[in-house]
Coordinates of C-alpha atoms in Angstrom, one line a residue:
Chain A
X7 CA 0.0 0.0 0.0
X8 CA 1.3 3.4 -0.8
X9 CA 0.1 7.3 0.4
X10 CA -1.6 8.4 2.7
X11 CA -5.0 8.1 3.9
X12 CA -7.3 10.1 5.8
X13 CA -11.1 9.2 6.9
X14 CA -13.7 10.9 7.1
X15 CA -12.7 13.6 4.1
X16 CA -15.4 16.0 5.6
X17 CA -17.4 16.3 9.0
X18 CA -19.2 18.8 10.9
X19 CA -19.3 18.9 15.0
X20 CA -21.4 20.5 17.5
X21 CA -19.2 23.1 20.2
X22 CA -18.2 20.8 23.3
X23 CA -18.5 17.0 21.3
X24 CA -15.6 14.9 20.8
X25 CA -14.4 13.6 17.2
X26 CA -11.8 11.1 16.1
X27 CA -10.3 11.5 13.0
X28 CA -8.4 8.3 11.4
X29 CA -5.3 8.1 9.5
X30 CA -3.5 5.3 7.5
X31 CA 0.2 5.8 7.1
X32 CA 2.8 4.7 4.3
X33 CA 3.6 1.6 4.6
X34 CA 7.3 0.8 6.4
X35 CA 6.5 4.5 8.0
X36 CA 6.6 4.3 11.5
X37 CA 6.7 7.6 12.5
X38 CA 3.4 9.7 12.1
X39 CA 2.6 13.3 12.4
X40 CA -0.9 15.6 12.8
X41 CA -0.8 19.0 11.7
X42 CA -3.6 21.6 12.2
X43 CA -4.0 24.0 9.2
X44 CA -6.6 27.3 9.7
X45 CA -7.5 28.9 6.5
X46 CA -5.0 30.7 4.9
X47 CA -2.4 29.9 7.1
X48 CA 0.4 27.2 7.2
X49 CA 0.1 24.1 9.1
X50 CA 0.8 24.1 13.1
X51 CA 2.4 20.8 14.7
X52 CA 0.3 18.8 17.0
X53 CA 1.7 15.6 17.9
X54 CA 4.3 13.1 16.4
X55 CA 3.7 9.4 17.3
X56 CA 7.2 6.7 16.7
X57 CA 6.4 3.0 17.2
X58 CA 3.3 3.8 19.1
X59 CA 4.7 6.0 21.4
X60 CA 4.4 10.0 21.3
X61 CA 7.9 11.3 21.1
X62 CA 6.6 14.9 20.0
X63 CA 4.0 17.8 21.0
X64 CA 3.0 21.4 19.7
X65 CA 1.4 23.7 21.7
X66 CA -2.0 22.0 21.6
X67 CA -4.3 21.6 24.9
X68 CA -4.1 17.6 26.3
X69 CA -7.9 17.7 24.9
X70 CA -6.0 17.1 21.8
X71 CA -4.6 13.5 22.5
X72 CA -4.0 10.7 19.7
X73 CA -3.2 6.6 19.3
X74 CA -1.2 4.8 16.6
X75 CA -1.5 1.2 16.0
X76 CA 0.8 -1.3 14.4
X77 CA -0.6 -2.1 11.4
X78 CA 0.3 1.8 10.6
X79 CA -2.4 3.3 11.4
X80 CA -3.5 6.2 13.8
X81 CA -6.0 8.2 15.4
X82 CA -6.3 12.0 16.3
X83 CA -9.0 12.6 19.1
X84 CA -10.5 16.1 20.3
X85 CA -12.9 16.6 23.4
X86 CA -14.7 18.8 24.2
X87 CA -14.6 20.6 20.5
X88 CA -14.9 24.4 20.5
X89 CA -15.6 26.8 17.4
X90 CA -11.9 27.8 16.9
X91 CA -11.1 23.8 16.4
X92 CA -12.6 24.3 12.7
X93 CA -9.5 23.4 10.4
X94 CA -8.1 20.9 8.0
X95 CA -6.5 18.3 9.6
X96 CA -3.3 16.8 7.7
X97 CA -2.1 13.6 8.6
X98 CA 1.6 13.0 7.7
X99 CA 4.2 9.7 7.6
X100 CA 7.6 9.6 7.2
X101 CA 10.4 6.8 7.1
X102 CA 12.9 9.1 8.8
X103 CA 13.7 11.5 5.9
X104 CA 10.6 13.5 4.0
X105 CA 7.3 13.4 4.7
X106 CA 4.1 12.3 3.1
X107 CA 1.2 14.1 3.7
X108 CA -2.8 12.8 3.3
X109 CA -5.6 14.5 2.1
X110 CA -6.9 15.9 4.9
X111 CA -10.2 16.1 7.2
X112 CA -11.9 19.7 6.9
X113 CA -13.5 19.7 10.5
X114 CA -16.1 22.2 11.1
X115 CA -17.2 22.8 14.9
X116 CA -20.6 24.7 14.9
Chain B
X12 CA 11.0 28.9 18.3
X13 CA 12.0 28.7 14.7
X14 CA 10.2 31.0 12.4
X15 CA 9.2 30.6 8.9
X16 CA 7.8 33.3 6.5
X17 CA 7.4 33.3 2.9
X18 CA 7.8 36.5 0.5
X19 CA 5.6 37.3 -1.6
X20 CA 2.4 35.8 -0.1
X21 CA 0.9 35.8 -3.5
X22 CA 2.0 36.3 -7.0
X23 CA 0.2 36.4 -10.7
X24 CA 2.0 35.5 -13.5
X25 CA 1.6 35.2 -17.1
X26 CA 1.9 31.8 -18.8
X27 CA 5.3 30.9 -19.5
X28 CA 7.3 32.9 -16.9
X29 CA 9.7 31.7 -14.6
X30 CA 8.4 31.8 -11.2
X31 CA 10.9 32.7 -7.7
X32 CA 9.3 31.7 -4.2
X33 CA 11.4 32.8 -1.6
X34 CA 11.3 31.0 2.0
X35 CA 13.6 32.2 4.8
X36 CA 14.0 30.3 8.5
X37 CA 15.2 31.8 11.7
X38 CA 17.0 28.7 13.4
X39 CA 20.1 27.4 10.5
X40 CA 20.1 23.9 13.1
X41 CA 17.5 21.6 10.5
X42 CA 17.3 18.8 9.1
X43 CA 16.2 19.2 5.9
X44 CA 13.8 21.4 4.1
X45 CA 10.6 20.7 2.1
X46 CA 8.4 22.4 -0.6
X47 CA 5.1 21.5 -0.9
X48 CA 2.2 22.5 -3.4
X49 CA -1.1 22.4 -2.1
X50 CA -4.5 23.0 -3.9
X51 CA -7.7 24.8 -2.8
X52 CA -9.2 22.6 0.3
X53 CA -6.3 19.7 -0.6
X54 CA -3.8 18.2 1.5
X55 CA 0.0 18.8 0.6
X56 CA 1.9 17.4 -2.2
X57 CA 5.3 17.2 -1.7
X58 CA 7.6 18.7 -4.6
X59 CA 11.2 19.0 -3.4
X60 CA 13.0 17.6 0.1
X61 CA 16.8 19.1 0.5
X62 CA 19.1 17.7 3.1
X63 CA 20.8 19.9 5.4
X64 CA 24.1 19.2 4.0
X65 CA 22.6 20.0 0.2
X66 CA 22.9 23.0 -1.7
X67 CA 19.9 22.4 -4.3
X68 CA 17.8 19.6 -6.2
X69 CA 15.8 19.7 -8.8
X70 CA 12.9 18.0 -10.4
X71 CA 11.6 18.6 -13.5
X72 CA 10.6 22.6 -14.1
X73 CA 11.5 22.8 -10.1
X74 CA 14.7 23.5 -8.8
X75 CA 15.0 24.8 -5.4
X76 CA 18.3 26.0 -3.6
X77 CA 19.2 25.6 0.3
X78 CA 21.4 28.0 2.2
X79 CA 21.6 26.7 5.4
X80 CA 23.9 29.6 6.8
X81 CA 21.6 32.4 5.5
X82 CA 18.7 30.8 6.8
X83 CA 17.0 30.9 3.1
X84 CA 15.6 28.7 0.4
X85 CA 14.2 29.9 -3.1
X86 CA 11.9 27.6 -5.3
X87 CA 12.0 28.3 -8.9
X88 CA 9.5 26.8 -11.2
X89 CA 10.8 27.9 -15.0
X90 CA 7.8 28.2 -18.2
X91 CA 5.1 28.2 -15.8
X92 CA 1.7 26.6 -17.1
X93 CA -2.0 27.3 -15.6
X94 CA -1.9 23.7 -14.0
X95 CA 1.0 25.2 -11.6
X96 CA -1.6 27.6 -10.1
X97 CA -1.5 26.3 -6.6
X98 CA -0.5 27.2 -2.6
X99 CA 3.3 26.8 -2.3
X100 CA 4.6 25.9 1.5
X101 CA 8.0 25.6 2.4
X102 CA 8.3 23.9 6.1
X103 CA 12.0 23.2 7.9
X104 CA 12.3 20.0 9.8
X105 CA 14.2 20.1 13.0
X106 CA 14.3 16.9 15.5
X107 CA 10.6 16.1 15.3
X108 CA 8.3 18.2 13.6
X109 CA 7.6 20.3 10.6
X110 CA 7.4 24.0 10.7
X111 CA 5.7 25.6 7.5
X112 CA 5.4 29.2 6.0
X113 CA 2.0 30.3 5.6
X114 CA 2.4 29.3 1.6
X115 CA 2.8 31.6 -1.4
X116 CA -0.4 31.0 -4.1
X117 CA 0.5 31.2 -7.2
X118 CA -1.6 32.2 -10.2
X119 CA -1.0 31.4 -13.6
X120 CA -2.7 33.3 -16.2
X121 CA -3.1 31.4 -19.7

């Protein structure tokens, strides 16, 4: 399997409910990253997950917490959503040199 | 905190011209660099990676430049075609995350 793939591709949340958003990495990547990306800016760092254990964070609340699995895949989970949570959300692999980015999941909180 | 701005943040050119996207970082200790093209609502596709210790690669129409010392990159895309209307980031990789520009977008008129 090559890429990277990101589920759902669209979603829309009410303020204060939770939402995981799934990711399936390269494969042979076991490193994997989530970025937060607000229109019209660049991404911002959330988390970075290596062999299933987070080795990296940005400065995101803990109600921004995630899980990766061995069969390369990986989960980004938000509680307790709030309005400025509205973003894409860019799920990215890499084998220790570039990375490889997914498609995204444009969440809107409402 | 490394810092990563782009100049210009947008640009309109007529088919055919060469194309110069400059990227500048505040913190010279990386690992590599990155250019990315991204389209409206999309997630990133990656163009170019340089290593630290490179001075340039090139791909095609793309070559981009790294100087590490300066703190600067510059993308040039040469005989530029509609289809290269896009958002271009750059993003700097130090010991575990990305950190991106806010993108130049490009437009290409035919």
């Amino acid at each position: 399997e090559t890429g990277v793939t990101q589920s759902p591709t669209h979603l829309i949340k009410t303020r204060g409910q939770q939402v995981t958003l799934r990711c399936s990495s390269q494969s042979g990547h076991n490193t994997v990253s989530w970025y937060q990306q607000a229109l019209g800016q660049g991404p911002q760092f959330i988390f970075q997950y290596y062999r299933e254990e987070e080795n990296g964070r940005g400065n995101f609340p803990p109600r921004f917490s995630g899980l990766q699995f061995p069969n390369y895949s990986s989960e980004l989970n938000v509680n307790a959503l709030e309005l400025d949570d509205s973003a894409l959300y860019l799920c990215a692999s890499s084998a220790g040199g570039g990375y490889t980015f997914g498609s995204g999941t444009r969440l809107t909180v409402v | 905190k490394q810092e990563v701005t782009q100049i210009p943040a947008a640009l309109s050119v007529p088919e055919g011209e060469n194309l110069v996207l400059n990227c500048s970082f505040t913190d010279s200790a990386i690992y590599n660099l990155q250019w990315f093209r991204q389209d409206p609502g999309k997630g990133l596709t990656s163009l170019l990676l340089i290593q630290s210790s490179q001075r340039e690669q090139t791909s095609g129409r793309l070559n981009a430049s790294l100087d590490k010392s300066s703190g600067r990159s510059t993308l040039y895309i040469a005989a530029s075609q509609p289809g290269d209307s896009a958002t271009y980031l750059c993003a700097v990789r130090d010991d575990y995350k990305l950190s991106f520009g806010a993108g130049t977008t490009v437009t290409v008129r035919a």
